[in-house]
Coordinates of C-alpha atoms in Angstrom, one line a residue:
Chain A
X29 CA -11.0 3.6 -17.5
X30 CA -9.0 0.4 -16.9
X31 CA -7.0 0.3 -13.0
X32 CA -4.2 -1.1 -12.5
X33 CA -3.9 -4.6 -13.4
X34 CA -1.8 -7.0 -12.3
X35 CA -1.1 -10.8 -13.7
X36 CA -1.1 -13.9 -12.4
X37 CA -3.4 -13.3 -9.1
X38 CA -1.7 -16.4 -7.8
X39 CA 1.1 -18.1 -8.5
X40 CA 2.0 -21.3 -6.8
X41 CA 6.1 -22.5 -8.2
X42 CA 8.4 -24.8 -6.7
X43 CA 11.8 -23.3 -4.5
X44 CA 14.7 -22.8 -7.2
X45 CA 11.8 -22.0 -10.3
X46 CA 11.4 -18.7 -11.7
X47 CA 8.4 -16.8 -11.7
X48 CA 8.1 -13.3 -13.4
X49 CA 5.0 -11.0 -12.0
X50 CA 3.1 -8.8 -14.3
X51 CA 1.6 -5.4 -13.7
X52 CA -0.2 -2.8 -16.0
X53 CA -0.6 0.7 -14.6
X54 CA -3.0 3.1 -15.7
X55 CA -2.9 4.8 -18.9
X56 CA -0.7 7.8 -18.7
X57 CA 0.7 7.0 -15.6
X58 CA 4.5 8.0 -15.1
X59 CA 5.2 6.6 -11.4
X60 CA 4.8 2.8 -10.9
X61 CA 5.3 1.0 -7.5
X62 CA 6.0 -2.2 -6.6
X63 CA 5.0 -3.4 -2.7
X64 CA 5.1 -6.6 -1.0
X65 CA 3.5 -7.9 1.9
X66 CA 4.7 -11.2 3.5
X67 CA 2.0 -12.9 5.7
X68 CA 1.7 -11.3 9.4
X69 CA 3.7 -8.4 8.4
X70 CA 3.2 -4.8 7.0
X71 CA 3.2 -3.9 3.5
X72 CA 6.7 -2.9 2.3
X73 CA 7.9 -0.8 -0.7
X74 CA 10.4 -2.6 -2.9
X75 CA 11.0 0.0 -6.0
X76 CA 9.9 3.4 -8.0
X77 CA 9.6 3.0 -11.9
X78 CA 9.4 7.2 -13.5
X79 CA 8.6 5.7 -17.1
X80 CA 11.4 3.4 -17.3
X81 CA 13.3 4.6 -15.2
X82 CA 14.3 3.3 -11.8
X83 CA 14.3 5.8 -9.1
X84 CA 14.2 4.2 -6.0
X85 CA 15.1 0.5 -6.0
X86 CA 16.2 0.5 -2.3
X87 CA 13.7 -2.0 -1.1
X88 CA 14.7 -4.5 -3.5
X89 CA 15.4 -7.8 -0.8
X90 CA 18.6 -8.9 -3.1
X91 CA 19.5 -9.5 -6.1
X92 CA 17.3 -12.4 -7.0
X93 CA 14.4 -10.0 -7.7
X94 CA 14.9 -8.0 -11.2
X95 CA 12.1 -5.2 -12.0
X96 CA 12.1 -3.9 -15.7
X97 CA 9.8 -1.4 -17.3
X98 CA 9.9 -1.6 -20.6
X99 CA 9.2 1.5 -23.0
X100 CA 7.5 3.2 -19.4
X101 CA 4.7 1.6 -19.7
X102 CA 3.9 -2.1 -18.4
X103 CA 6.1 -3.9 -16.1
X104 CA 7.4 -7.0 -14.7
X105 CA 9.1 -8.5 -11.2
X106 CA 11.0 -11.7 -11.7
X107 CA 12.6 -13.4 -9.2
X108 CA 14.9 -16.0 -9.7
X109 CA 15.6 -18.7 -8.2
X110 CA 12.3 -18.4 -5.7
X111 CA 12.7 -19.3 -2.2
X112 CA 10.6 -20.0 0.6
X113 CA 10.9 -16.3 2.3
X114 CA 9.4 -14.8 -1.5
X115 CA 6.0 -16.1 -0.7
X116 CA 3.5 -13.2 -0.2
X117 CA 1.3 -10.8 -2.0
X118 CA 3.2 -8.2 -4.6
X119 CA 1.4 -5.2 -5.0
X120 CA 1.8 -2.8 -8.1
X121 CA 1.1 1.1 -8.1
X122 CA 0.9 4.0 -10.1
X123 CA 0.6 7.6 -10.2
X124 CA 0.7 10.0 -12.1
X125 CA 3.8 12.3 -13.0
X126 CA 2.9 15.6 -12.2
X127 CA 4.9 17.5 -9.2
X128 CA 3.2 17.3 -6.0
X129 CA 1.4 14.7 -4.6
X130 CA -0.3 12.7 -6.4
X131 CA -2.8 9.6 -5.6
X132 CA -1.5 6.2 -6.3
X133 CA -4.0 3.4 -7.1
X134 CA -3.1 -0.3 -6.3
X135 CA -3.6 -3.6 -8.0
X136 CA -5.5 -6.6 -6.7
X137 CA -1.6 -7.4 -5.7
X138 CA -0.4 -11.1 -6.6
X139 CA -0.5 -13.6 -4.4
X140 CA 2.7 -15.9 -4.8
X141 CA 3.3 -19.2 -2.9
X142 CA 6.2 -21.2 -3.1
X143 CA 6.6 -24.8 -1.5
Chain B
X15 CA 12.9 7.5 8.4
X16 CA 9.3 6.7 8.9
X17 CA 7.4 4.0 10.8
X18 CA 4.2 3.3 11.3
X19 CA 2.1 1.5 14.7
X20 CA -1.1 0.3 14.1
X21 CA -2.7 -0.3 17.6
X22 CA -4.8 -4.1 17.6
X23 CA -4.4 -6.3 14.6
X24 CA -8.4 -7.0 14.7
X25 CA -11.2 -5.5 16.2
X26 CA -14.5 -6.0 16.2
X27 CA -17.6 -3.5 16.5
X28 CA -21.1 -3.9 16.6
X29 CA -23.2 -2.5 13.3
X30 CA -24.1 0.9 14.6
X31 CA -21.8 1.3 17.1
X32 CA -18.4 4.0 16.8
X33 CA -15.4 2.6 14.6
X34 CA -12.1 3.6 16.1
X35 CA -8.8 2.6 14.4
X36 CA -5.7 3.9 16.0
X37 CA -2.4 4.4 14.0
X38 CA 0.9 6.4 15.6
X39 CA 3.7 7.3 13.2
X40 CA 7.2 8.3 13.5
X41 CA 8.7 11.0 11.1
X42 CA 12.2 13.1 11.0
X43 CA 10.2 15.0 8.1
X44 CA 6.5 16.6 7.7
X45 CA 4.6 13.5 6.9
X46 CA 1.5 12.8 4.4
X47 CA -0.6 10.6 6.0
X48 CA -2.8 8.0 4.7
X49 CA -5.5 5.4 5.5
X50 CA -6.0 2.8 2.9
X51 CA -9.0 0.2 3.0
X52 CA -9.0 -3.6 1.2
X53 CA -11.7 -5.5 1.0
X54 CA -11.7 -9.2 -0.1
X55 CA -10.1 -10.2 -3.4
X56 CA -9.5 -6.4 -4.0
X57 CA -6.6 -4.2 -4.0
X58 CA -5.8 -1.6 -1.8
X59 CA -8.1 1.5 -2.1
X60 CA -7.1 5.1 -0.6
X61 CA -10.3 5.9 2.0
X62 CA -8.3 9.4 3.2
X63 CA -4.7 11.7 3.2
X64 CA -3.5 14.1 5.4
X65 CA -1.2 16.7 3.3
X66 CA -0.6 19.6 5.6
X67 CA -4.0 21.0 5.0
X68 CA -6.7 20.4 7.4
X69 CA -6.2 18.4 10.6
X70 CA -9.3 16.7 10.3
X71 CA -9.8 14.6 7.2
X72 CA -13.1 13.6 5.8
X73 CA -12.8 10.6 3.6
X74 CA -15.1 8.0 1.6
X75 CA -18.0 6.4 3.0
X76 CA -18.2 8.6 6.0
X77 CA -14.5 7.9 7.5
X78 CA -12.8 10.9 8.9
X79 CA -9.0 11.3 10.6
X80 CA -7.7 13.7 12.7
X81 CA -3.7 14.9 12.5
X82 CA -2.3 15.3 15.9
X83 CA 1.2 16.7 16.1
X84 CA 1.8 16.6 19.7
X85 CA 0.5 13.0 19.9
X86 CA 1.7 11.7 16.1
X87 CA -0.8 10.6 15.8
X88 CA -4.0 10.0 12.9
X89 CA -6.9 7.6 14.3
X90 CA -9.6 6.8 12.2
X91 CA -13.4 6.9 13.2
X92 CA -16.7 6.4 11.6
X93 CA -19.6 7.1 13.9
X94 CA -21.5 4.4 13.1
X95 CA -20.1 1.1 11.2
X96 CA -22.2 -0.9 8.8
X97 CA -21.8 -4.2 7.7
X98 CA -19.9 -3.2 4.7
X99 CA -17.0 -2.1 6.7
X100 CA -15.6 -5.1 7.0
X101 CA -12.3 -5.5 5.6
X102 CA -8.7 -4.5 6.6
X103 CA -7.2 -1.1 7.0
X104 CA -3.7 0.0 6.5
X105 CA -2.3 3.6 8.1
X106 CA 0.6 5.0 5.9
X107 CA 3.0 7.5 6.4
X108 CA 4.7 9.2 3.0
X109 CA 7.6 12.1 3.9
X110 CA 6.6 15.2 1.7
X111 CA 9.4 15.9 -0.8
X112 CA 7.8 18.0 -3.1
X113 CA 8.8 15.7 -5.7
X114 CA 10.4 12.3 -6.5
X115 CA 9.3 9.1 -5.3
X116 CA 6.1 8.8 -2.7
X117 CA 7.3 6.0 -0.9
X118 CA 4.8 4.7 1.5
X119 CA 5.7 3.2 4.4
X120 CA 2.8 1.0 5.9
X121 CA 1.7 0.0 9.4
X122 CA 0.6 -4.0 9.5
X123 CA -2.9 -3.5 9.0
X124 CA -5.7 -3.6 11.1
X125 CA -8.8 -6.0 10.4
X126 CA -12.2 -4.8 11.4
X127 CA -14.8 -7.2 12.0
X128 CA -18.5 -5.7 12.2
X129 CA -21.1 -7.9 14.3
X130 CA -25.1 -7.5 12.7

């Protein structure tokens, strides 16, 4: 069975371009995460997907990052226009719906750079 | 709201020798705990959970964790660290809900070097 995937691994744009970040959860999977870590600090939660829903989006840094999830199943992170303070890896998530806890498996996370 | 401290940003053990990573949390709610383990050009993979069971968690690859209340506390160990270890460890604290969003909240990681 396929993990969580997650396109580009890197990105390297320009300040002011627009990048849009890719990540397919696992088949079935309800909950999707998004996570960023910026270098030399700790992993942070931006937002909650349940299907397309958005549940929790109160890690978003402002309103320069969008997050859609379209039909509940793959989704994307945009951010426009980049700057300087974007640059770091994003890390997707999913899990699946059921009540309780339930285990959520990462993505190889993508690293984006911008100069 | 939660937080997480991971005690040393690197550290360094000899093959063989005891693996001891230390992670505190703060919590106003009963926490689920986690260690998480990424190594190289890989994503973050889920080595062991605390979830108001046991105290002491036995994970992958012969990691365990102990839940200490009084101390907030949930170090890791492995009595004897191999080669493979290598790579970077992330403590995360989760508040339990019952349902709705499992947002982790992580500590900055801690990188563990093993010496042949």
């Amino acid at each position: 069975e396929a993990g969580v995937t997650q396109f580009p691994s890197h990105s390297v744009i320009e300040k002011g371009q627009t990048v849009t970040l890719r990540c397919d959860p696992i088949s079935g999977h309800d909950n999707l995460y998004w996570y960023r870590r910026v270098m030399g600090k700790e992993i942070k939660f931006l937002l909650h997907f349940v299907k397309e829903s958005k549940q929790d989006e109160s890690g978003m840094p402002n309103n320069r990052f969008l997050a859609e999830r379209t039909g509940g199943t793959y989704s994307t992170l945009k951010v426009q226009p980049a700057e300087l303070e974007d640059s770091g890896v994003y890390f997707c998530a999913s899990s699946q719906g059921a009540r309780g806890w339930t285990e959520a498996f990462f993505g190889q996370g993508t690293r984006l750079t911008v100069v | 709201a939660q937080s997480v401290t991971q005690l040393g940003s690197h550290v360094s053990v000899s093959e063989g020798a005891l693996v001891l990573l230390r992670c505190n949390y703060s919590s106003s709610v009963p926490p689920y705990l986690f260690w998480y383990v990424q190594y190289p050009n890989q994503g973050l993979q889920l080595l062991l959970k605390y979830t108001s069971a046991a105290t002491l968690v036995k994970g992958i690859n012969g990691f365990e964790a102990e839940f200490k209340k009084s101390e907030t506390s949930f170090h890791l160990t492995k009595p004897s660290a191999h080669m493979s270890d290598a790579a970077e460890y992330f403590c995360a604290v989760s508040p339990y809900s019952g349902a709705g969003s499992y947002q982790l909240t992580f500590g900055k990681g801690t990188k563990l070097s093993v010496i042949p």
